[in-house]
Each structure stands twice: as structure tokens, then as C-alpha cells.
């Protein structure tokens, strides 16, 4: 796992961990404009030096939080986790060989969602579920069938981890055949 700065990157941007990428981008752009060295021409040397350092800090926070995989990794490290542990994840989910590594890579699991509770979008051919950040989880029928087949080969019930399209959360979608 990569080492990230000890400073809270969300606080650097004046954001919350539940903010969407669009919200983070907006906060980043505001701060980048405010502290950009080209906008501070004629300022006192001490103030200019402070603003440049702040700009660099904001830029570094944005670089990590704007990338989904680095944001997930940062969120896990921030919580002090090296793997996902959530009380509502069915115990059979991590029994298959190699599944544990996949779980570690998919980010924090927010909850378990039953396929029956998801909305079927006939036009797109996907199941959808809203995320608390305002984004959404989507699962195509093809991916569902493929994952179900892999799980059945391992002698397990069907479950699929699905990532939110805007934040770093994941849900465990469970279903029965």
C-alpha cells in the first residue's frame, strides 16, 4: 500500500470524505485559483511563499483524491485498514481462493445490497442502486452471470462487489439463483 501524507487531504481541499469527485473538483478549482502563484503577482514575499506552498499542497491532495484507485487506497489507509472488514459481509464471501485479494483492492464496502432491491434499467441492460454520495452503483447482466458462474465453480453463493461511479465506496451485491 502506498504511503500518503499524514495531513488529511479532504481537509486540505475543505471537503468531506463523502464528497463526489465533482464536488472535490469544484473545491480544488476554487483553491487553485485562490492560491495560484500567477494570481499573486506583487504580493509580499512571505505571503507569496505561503500561497505557493498552499497551492502545492492543494495540487497534491487533488492528484490523489481525483484518481479513484488512489482515493480508495488513501481512504483505507486513513481508516487504518489493510483489508476490508464489515460486519454485514456474508462469511462465505471471502472463502474462495484469491477472493481476499480482490476484496482488498475494491475499497471500503459500504453495505450489502440484495439484487432484488436494485432497479433494472432495461434500456442500459444494467441493475442500478443509488449511493449516498449521489452517484450510483451499476451491474450489468453479463458481469453478474460471469461472477455467479465463478462463485458456483468455487461452491459458493453468488455475490459481486460493485464500486460507486463517483466515490470510493463499494457494495456487496448478493443474490440467489
XYZ file of C-alpha atoms in Angstrom:
177
model
C 0.000 0.000 0.000
C 1.351 3.456 -0.880
C 2.261 5.881 1.859
C 0.245 9.088 1.853
C 0.879 12.344 3.701
C -0.300 12.405 7.312
C -2.286 15.577 6.660
C -5.990 14.991 5.961
C -6.264 15.502 2.194
C -10.002 16.115 2.412
C -9.358 18.930 4.910
C -6.730 20.405 2.568
C -9.493 20.802 -0.033
C -12.088 21.821 2.552
C -14.080 18.709 1.661
C -15.599 15.635 3.264
C -14.759 12.008 2.513
C -18.302 11.501 1.227
C -17.990 14.285 -1.381
C -18.276 13.227 -5.003
C -15.441 13.722 -7.481
C -17.370 16.649 -8.968
C -17.623 18.306 -5.536
C -13.916 17.719 -4.916
C -13.085 19.157 -8.343
C -15.092 22.301 -7.603
C -13.307 22.841 -4.264
C -9.934 22.149 -5.874
C -10.574 24.648 -8.675
C -11.608 27.360 -6.225
C -8.485 26.843 -4.114
C -6.199 26.546 -7.141
C -7.456 29.899 -8.422
C -7.128 31.482 -4.995
C -3.548 30.340 -4.370
C -2.101 30.105 -7.894
C 1.252 31.940 -7.999
C 0.367 33.778 -11.225
C -2.596 35.442 -9.493
C -0.458 36.706 -6.610
C 1.974 38.885 -8.544
C 3.006 41.883 -6.461
C 2.275 40.224 -3.120
C 4.708 40.376 -0.235
C 7.412 37.662 -0.376
C 6.261 35.910 2.818
C 2.647 35.808 1.659
C 3.674 34.650 -1.822
C 5.812 31.861 -0.336
C 2.902 30.729 1.875
C 0.474 30.810 -1.076
C 2.826 28.788 -3.293
C 3.178 26.147 -0.563
C -0.606 26.065 -0.119
C -1.067 25.717 -3.895
C 1.363 22.769 -3.968
C -0.481 21.150 -1.052
C -3.877 21.595 -2.765
C -2.488 20.222 -6.037
C -1.063 17.142 -4.275
C -4.367 16.466 -2.473
C -6.290 16.758 -5.744
C -3.893 14.433 -7.541
C -4.587 11.670 -5.011
C -8.320 12.245 -4.449
C -9.229 12.694 -8.122
C -7.973 9.222 -9.056
C -10.433 6.529 -7.960
C -7.862 3.856 -7.121
C -5.517 6.164 -5.204
C -8.508 7.661 -3.371
C -9.642 4.183 -2.291
C -6.165 3.335 -1.114
C -5.931 6.652 0.752
C -9.342 6.086 2.380
C -8.283 2.636 3.575
C -5.003 3.954 4.982
C -6.813 6.889 6.580
C -9.111 4.474 8.404
C -6.143 2.361 9.445
C -7.361 -0.635 7.481
C -5.278 -3.036 5.478
C -8.274 -5.020 4.348
C -11.997 -4.721 4.275
C -13.861 -5.840 7.337
C -17.536 -5.124 7.523
C -19.937 -6.934 9.818
C -22.643 -7.239 7.181
C -20.489 -9.047 4.612
C -21.567 -12.685 4.449
C -18.843 -15.005 5.827
C -18.840 -17.124 2.667
C -17.792 -14.122 0.567
C -14.068 -14.386 1.256
C -13.809 -18.194 1.322
C -12.797 -18.609 -2.302
C -9.080 -18.678 -3.004
C -7.944 -15.337 -4.379
C -11.138 -13.506 -3.349
C -9.461 -11.926 -0.321
C -7.036 -10.002 -2.537
C -9.903 -8.809 -4.732
C -11.738 -7.552 -1.665
C -8.696 -5.610 -0.515
C -8.409 -3.901 -3.887
C -12.056 -2.890 -4.245
C -12.150 -0.295 -1.470
C -14.383 0.089 1.538
C -17.603 -1.906 1.427
C -20.468 0.329 2.491
C -23.213 -2.262 2.722
C -24.735 -5.430 1.388
C -27.380 -4.877 -1.284
C -29.721 -7.580 -2.497
C -30.069 -7.814 -6.262
C -33.830 -7.840 -5.798
C -33.580 -4.350 -4.229
C -31.722 -2.904 -7.209
C -33.507 -1.216 -10.103
C -33.385 -2.902 -13.513
C -32.679 -0.439 -16.351
C -33.985 -2.212 -19.443
C -32.516 0.335 -21.888
C -28.976 0.129 -20.497
C -29.227 -3.527 -19.540
C -27.921 -2.921 -16.008
C -29.057 -3.131 -12.421
C -28.612 0.186 -10.575
C -28.560 1.333 -6.959
C -28.051 4.868 -5.591
C -25.003 5.668 -3.489
C -25.170 8.027 -0.531
C -22.782 10.389 -2.325
C -25.304 10.991 -5.109
C -23.523 8.686 -7.544
C -24.569 5.162 -8.263
C -23.677 1.510 -8.483
C -24.371 -0.357 -11.703
C -24.064 -4.029 -12.516
C -24.531 -5.441 -15.996
C -26.297 -8.731 -16.515
C -23.169 -10.131 -18.225
C -20.887 -9.324 -15.272
C -23.473 -10.724 -12.868
C -23.692 -14.005 -14.793
C -19.906 -14.267 -15.136
C -19.292 -13.658 -11.421
C -22.101 -16.024 -10.457
C -20.550 -18.776 -12.571
C -17.134 -18.229 -10.960
C -18.650 -18.325 -7.482
C -20.603 -21.505 -8.258
C -17.426 -23.181 -9.537
C -15.947 -22.440 -6.121
C -19.044 -23.872 -4.442
C -20.202 -20.507 -3.071
C -23.358 -18.428 -3.250
C -23.398 -15.531 -5.700
C -22.090 -12.108 -4.669
C -20.431 -9.314 -6.598
C -18.555 -6.268 -5.335
C -19.641 -3.142 -7.214
C -17.892 0.240 -6.996
C -19.695 3.587 -6.969
C -19.207 5.568 -10.170
C -18.248 8.754 -8.281
C -16.855 7.950 -4.818
C -14.670 5.272 -3.298
C -17.414 3.150 -1.731
C -18.381 -0.349 -2.814
C -21.388 -2.526 -2.111
C -21.600 -6.279 -1.950
C -24.465 -7.332 -4.213
C -25.849 -10.683 -3.151
C -28.377 -12.818 -4.954
C -29.763 -16.292 -5.211
C -30.270 -18.155 -8.441
